[in-house]
Coordinates of C-alpha atoms and ligand atoms in Angstrom, one line a residue:
X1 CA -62.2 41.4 19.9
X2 CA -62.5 40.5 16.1
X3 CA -61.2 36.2 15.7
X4 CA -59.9 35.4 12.5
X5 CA -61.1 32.0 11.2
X6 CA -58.6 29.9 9.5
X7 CA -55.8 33.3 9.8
X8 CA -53.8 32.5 6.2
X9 CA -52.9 36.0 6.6
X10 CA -50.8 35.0 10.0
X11 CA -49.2 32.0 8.4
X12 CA -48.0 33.2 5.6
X13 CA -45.9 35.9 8.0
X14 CA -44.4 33.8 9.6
X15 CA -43.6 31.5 6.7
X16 CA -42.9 34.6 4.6
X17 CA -39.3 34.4 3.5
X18 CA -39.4 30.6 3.0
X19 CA -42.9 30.9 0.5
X20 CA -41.5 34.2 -1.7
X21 CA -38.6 32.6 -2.5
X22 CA -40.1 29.2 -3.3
X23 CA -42.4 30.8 -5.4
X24 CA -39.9 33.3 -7.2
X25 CA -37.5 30.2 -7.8
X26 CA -40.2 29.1 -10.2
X27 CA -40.9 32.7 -11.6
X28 CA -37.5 32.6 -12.6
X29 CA -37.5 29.2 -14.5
X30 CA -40.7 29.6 -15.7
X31 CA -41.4 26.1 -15.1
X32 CA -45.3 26.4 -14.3
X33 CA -46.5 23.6 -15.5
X34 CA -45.1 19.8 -14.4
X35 CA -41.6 22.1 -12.8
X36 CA -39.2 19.7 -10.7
X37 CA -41.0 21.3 -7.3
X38 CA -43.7 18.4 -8.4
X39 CA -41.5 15.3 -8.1
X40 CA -39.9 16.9 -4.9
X41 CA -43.1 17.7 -3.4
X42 CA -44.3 14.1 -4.1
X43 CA -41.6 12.2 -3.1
X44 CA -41.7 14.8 0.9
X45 CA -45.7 14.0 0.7
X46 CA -45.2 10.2 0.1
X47 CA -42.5 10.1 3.4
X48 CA -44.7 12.3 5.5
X49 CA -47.9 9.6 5.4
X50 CA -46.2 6.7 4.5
X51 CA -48.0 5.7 0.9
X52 CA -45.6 4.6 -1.2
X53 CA -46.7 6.7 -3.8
X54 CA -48.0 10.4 -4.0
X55 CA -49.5 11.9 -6.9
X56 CA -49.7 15.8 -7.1
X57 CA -53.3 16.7 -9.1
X58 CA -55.8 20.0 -9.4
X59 CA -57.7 19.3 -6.1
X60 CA -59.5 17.5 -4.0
X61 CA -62.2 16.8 -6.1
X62 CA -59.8 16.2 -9.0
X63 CA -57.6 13.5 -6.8
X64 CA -61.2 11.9 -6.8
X65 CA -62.1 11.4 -9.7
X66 CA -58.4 10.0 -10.8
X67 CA -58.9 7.6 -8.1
X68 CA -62.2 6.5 -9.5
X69 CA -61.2 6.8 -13.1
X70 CA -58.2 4.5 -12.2
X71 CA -60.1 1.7 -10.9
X72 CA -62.3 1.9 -14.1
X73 CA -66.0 3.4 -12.7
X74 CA -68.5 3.0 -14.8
X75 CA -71.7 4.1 -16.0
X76 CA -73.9 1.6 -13.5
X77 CA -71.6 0.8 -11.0
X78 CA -72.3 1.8 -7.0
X79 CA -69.9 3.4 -4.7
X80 CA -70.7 3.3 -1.3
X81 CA -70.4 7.2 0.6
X82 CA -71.8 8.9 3.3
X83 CA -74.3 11.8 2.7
X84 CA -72.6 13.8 5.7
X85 CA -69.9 15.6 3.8
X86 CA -68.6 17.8 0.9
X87 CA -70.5 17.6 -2.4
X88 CA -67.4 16.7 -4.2
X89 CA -67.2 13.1 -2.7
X90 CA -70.5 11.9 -4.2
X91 CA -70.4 14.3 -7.2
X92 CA -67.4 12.7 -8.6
X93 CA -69.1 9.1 -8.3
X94 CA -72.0 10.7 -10.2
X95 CA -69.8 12.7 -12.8
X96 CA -68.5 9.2 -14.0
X97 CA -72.3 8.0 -14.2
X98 CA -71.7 5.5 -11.2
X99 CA -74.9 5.4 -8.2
X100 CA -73.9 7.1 -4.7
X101 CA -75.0 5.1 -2.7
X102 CA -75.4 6.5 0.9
X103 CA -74.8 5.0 4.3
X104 CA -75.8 7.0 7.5
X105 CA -72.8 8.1 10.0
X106 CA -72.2 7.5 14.0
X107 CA -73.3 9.6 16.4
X108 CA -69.9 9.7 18.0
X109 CA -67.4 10.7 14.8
X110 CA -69.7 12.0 12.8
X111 CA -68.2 9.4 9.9
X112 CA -69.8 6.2 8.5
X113 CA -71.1 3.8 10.1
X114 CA -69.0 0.9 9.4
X115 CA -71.8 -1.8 10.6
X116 CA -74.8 -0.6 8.5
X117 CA -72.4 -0.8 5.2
X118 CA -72.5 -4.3 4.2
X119 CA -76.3 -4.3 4.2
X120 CA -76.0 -1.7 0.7
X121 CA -73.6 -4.1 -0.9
X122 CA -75.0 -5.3 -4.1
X123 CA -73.7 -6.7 -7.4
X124 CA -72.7 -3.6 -8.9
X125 CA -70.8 -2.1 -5.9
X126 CA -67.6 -1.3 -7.0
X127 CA -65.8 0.9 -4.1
X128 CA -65.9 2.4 -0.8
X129 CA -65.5 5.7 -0.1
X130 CA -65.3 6.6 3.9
X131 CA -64.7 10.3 4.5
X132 CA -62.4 10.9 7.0
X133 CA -64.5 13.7 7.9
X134 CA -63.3 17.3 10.0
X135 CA -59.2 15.8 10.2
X136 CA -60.3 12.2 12.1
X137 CA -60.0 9.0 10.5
X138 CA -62.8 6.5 10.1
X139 CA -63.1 2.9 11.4
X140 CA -60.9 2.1 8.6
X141 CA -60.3 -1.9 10.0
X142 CA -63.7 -2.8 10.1
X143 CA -64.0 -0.9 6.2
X144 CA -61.4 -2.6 4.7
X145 CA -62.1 -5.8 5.9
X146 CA -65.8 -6.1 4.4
X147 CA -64.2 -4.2 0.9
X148 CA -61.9 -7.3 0.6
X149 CA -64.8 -9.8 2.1
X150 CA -66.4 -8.4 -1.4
X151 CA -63.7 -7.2 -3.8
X152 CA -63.8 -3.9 -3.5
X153 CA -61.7 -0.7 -3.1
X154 CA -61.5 1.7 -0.2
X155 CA -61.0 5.1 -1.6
X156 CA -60.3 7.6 1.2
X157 CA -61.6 10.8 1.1
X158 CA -58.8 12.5 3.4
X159 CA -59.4 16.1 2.0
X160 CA -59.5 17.1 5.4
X161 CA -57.6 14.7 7.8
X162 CA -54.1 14.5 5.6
X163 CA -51.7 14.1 8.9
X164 CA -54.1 12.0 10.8
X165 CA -53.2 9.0 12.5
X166 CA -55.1 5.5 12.7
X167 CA -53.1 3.1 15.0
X168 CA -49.9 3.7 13.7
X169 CA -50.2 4.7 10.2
X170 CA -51.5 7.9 9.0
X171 CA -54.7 9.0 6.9
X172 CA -54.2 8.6 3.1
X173 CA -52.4 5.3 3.8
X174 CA -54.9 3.6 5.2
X175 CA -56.7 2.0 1.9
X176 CA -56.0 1.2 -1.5
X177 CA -56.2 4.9 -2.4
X178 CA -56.5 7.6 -0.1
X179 CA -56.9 11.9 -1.7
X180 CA -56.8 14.4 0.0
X181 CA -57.0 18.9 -1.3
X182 CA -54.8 21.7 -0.7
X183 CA -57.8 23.8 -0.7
X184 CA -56.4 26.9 1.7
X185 CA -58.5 26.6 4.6
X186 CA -57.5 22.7 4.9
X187 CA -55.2 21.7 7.3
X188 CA -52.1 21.6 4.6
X189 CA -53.1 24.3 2.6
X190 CA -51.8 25.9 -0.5
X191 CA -52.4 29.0 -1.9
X192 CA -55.2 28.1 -4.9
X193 CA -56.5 24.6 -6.1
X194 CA -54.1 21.5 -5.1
X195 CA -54.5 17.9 -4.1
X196 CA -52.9 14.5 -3.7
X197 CA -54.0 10.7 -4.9
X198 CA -51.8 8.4 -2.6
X199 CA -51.6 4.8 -3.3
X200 CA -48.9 1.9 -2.5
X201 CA -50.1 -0.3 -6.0
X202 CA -47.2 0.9 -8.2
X203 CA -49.6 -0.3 -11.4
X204 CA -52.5 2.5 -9.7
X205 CA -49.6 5.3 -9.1
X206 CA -48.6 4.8 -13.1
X207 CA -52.3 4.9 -13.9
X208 CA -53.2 7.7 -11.7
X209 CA -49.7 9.7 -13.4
X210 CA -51.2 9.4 -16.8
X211 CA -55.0 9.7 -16.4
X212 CA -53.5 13.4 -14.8
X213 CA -52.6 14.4 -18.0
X214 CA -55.0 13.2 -20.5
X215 CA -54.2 9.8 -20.0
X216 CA -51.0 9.6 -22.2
X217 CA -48.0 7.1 -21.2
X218 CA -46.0 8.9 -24.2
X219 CA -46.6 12.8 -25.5
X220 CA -49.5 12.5 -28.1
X221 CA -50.2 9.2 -27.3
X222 CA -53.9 8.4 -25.4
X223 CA -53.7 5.1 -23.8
X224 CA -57.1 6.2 -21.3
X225 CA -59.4 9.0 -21.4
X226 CA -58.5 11.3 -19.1
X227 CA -58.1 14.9 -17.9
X228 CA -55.7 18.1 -17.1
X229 CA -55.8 17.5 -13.4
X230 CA -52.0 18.6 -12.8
X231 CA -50.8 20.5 -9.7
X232 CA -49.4 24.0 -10.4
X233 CA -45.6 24.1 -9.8
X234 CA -46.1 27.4 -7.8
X235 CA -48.5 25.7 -5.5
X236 CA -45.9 23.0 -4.8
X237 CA -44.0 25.2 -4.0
X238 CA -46.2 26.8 -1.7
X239 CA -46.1 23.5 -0.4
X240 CA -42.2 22.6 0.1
X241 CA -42.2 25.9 2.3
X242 CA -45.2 24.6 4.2
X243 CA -44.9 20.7 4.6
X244 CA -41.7 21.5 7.4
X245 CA -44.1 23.3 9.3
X246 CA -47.5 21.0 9.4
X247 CA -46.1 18.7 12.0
X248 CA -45.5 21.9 14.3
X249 CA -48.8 23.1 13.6
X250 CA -50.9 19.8 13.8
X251 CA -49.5 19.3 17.5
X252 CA -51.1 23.6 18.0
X253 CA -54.1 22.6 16.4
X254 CA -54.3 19.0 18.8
X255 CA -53.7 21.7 21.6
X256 CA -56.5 24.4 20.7
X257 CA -59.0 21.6 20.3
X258 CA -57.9 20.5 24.0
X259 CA -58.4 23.7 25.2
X260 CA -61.7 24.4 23.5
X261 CA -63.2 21.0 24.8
X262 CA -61.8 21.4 28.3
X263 CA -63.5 24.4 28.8
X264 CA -66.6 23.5 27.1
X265 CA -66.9 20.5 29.1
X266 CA -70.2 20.8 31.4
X267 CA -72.0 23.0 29.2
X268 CA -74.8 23.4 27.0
X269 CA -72.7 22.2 24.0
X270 CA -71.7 18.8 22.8
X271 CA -67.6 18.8 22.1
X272 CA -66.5 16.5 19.3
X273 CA -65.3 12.9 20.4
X274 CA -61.8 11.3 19.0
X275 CA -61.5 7.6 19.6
X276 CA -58.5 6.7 21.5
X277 CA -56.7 4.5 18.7
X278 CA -56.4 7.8 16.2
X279 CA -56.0 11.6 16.5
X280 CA -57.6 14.3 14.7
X281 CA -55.6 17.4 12.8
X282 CA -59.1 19.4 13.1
X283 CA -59.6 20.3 9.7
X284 CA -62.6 22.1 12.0
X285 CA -63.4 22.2 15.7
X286 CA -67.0 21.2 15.3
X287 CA -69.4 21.8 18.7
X288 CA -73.2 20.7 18.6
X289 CA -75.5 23.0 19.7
X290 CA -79.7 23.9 20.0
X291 CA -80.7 27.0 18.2
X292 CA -77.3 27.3 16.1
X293 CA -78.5 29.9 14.3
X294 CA -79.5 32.4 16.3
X295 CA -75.9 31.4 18.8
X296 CA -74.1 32.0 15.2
X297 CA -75.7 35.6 15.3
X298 CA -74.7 36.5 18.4
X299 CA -71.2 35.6 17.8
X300 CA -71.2 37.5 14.7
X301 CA -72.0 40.2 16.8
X302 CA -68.9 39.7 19.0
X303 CA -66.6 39.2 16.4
X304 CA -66.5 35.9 16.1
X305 CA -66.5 33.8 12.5
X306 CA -68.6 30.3 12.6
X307 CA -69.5 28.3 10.0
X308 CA -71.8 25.0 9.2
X309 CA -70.1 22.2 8.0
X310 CA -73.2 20.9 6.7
X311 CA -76.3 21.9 6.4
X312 CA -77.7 19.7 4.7
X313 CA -77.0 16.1 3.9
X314 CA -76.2 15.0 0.2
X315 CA -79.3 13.2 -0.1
X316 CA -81.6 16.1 0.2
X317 CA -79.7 17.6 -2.1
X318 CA -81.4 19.1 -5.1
X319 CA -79.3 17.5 -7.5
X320 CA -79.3 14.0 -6.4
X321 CA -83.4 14.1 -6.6
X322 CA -82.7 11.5 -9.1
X323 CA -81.8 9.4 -6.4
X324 CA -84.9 9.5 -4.3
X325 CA -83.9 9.5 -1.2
X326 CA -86.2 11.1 1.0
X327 CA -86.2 13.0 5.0
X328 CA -86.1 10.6 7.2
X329 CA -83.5 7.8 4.8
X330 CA -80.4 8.9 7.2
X331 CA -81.7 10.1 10.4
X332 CA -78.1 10.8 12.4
X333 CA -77.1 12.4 8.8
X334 CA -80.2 15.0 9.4
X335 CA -79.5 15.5 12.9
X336 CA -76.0 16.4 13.2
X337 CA -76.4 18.9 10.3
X338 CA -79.4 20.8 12.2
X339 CA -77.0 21.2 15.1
X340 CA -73.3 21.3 13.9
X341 CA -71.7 24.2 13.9
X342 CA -67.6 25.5 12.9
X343 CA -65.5 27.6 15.4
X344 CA -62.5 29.1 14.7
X345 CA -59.5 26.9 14.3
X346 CA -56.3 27.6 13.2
X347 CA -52.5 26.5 14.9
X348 CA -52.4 30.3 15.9
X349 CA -55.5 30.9 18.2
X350 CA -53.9 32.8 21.3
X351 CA -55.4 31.4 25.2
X352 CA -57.0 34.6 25.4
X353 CA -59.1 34.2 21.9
X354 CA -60.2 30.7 23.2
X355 CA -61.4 32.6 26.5
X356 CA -63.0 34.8 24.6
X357 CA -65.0 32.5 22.5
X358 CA -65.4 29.9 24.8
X359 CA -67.5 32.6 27.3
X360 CA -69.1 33.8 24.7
X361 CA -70.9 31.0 24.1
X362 CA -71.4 30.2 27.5
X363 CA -73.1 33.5 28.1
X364 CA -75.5 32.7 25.7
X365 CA -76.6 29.9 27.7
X366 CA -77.9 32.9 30.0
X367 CA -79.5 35.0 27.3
Ligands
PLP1 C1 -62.5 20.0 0.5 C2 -63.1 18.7 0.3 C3 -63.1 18.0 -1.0 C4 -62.7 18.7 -2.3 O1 -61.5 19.3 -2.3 P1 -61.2 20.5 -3.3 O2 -59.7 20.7 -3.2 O3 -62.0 21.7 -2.8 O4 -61.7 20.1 -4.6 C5 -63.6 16.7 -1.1 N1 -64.0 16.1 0.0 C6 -64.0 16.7 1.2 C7 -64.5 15.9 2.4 C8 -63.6 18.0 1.4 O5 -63.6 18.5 2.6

């Protein structure tokens, strides 16, 4: 059997009619750059999570660094991250000259440990930015409480968990901002670059709207310094055809996961945990396991895709050296990312591809 990863190739089948003529709509007006899909595509995105505003931009790592530009980071500042997650979280802190400053994660979520954050507060902290990391929300109470106990602002980084909910409100509507990336293999994917910056401060959305194109509030006229961050009108597009369908598919991806970690239970793997009081829209299925890589081989060898998601933590990272951080600062960080390992996930995995994968790795428990 050969297992497709993320399967775009599927999706786009069986969305085929809708996505060609969504993108040849926009062939035809050649309206590529800020085309009416944009506003239409905000206004679906802003309904679907509940934030009263949604703001199309580049990517994940653009919607970012808007969110950071638009509550004025500076050279100096801190913003509080974890190191357990995609370089683009801390790097945009850093691009703007502001100090990651790291926090390790639980055990259980694999997201930041809300208790150990107040201890890294000083007088230059600025913002908070919990990672809503493989499609589950954090403990987003017990954040935003000590940001306003200090005056500062919860960024989301929800490039993986757009959909999620926490109690009863969904991921990227949880803080003052929330982003999230279209990147392809993300649960909302489009067919390129894409993102969202989602905020319910109408002052921030106006902000945001301008600093996306080179911060102008009229044509030629700079009020900020900002960038070209803009969505593509063919990958909102992409999008329109798409957003009907992600409810659909988060409820296949909530029933793959099920079925991976039912039959994974009592095994030599440790299955990811979801608190009760959210969901997850498994941006990945990640298992722990001892030797990972030589388990990743043998998959290979059966046909089946894994990947790490990370390897190694941002603060052993050879461009935040600067930092000095050494082994040993975030000790759950440097675990998990030894043992973490990727299966296949996608809304379309059939029963018997889960069987398959799911005994292979149990036979390696006998090799
Ligand atoms: C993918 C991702 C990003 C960046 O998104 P891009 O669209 O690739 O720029 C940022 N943070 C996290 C946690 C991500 O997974």
């Amino acid at each position: 059997m050969k297992i497709d990863f993320a399967n775009l190739q599927l999706q786009y089948r069986k969305y085929k009619d809708e996505i060609d003529k969504n993108i040849q709509k926009v062939l035809d007006k050649s309206n590529y750059i800020m085309g009416e899909e944009i506003a239409l595509l905000e206004e679906k995105l802003s309904d679907f999570c509940g934030a009263e505003y949604a703001i199309g931009c580049g990517s994940g790592t653009d919607a970012l660094l808007l969110a950071l530009l638009a509550i004025d980071i500076k050279p100096e500042d801190e913003v509080i991250t974890t190191p357990f997650t995609f370089i683009a979280t801390a790097e945009t802190i850093a691009l703007l000259g502001a100090k990651p400053v790291f926090v390790d994660i639980r055990e259980d979520s694999y997201n930041i440990d809300a208790s150990l954050i107040e201890e890294k507060i000083t007088d230059r902290t600025k913002a908070i930015i919990p990672v809503s990391l493989y499609g589950q929300p954090c403990d987003m109470d017990e954040i935003n409480a000590i940001a306003s106990k200090y005056n500062l602002t919860v960024i989301e980084d929800a490039a993986q968990s757009f959909g999620a909910y926490y109690k009863n409100k969904r991921s990227c509507n949880l803080s003052k901002i929330g982003c999230t990336s279209f990147f392809p293999a993300k649960p909302l994917g489009c067919y390129g670059d894409g993102g969202a910056v989602f905020t319910s401060d109408e002052d921030l959305a106006l902000k945001i709207k301008q600093l996306r194109v080179h911060g102008q509030d009229r044509r030629y006229h700079h009020k900020y310094i900002g960038m070209g961050a803009r969505l593509d009108t063919i990958q909102a597009a992409v999008l329109l055809a798409k957003l009907p369908h992600y409810e659909e598919e988060i409820k296949l991806r909530e029933k793959v996961a099920l079925k991976y970690s039912e039959k994974l239970k009592d095994t030599h793997v440790i299955t990811p945990k979801i608190k009760n009081d959210r969901n997850s829209v498994w941006a990945q299925y990640s298992i722990r396991v001892k030797n990972r890589d030589v388990l990743q081989k043998y998959l290979k060898e059966k046909g089946i895709p894994t990947a790490v998601h990370y390897p190694m933590p941002l603060h052993m990272q050879e461009c935040f050296s600067y930092l000095n951080y050494k082994e040993g600062d975030f000790p759950i960080s440097e675990k998990i990312s030894k043992e973490i390992m990727s299966l296949p996930m996608n809304p379309f995995l059939t029963d018997e591809e889960i069987e398959y994968i799911v005994d292979s790795i149990k036979s390696f428990e006998e090799v």
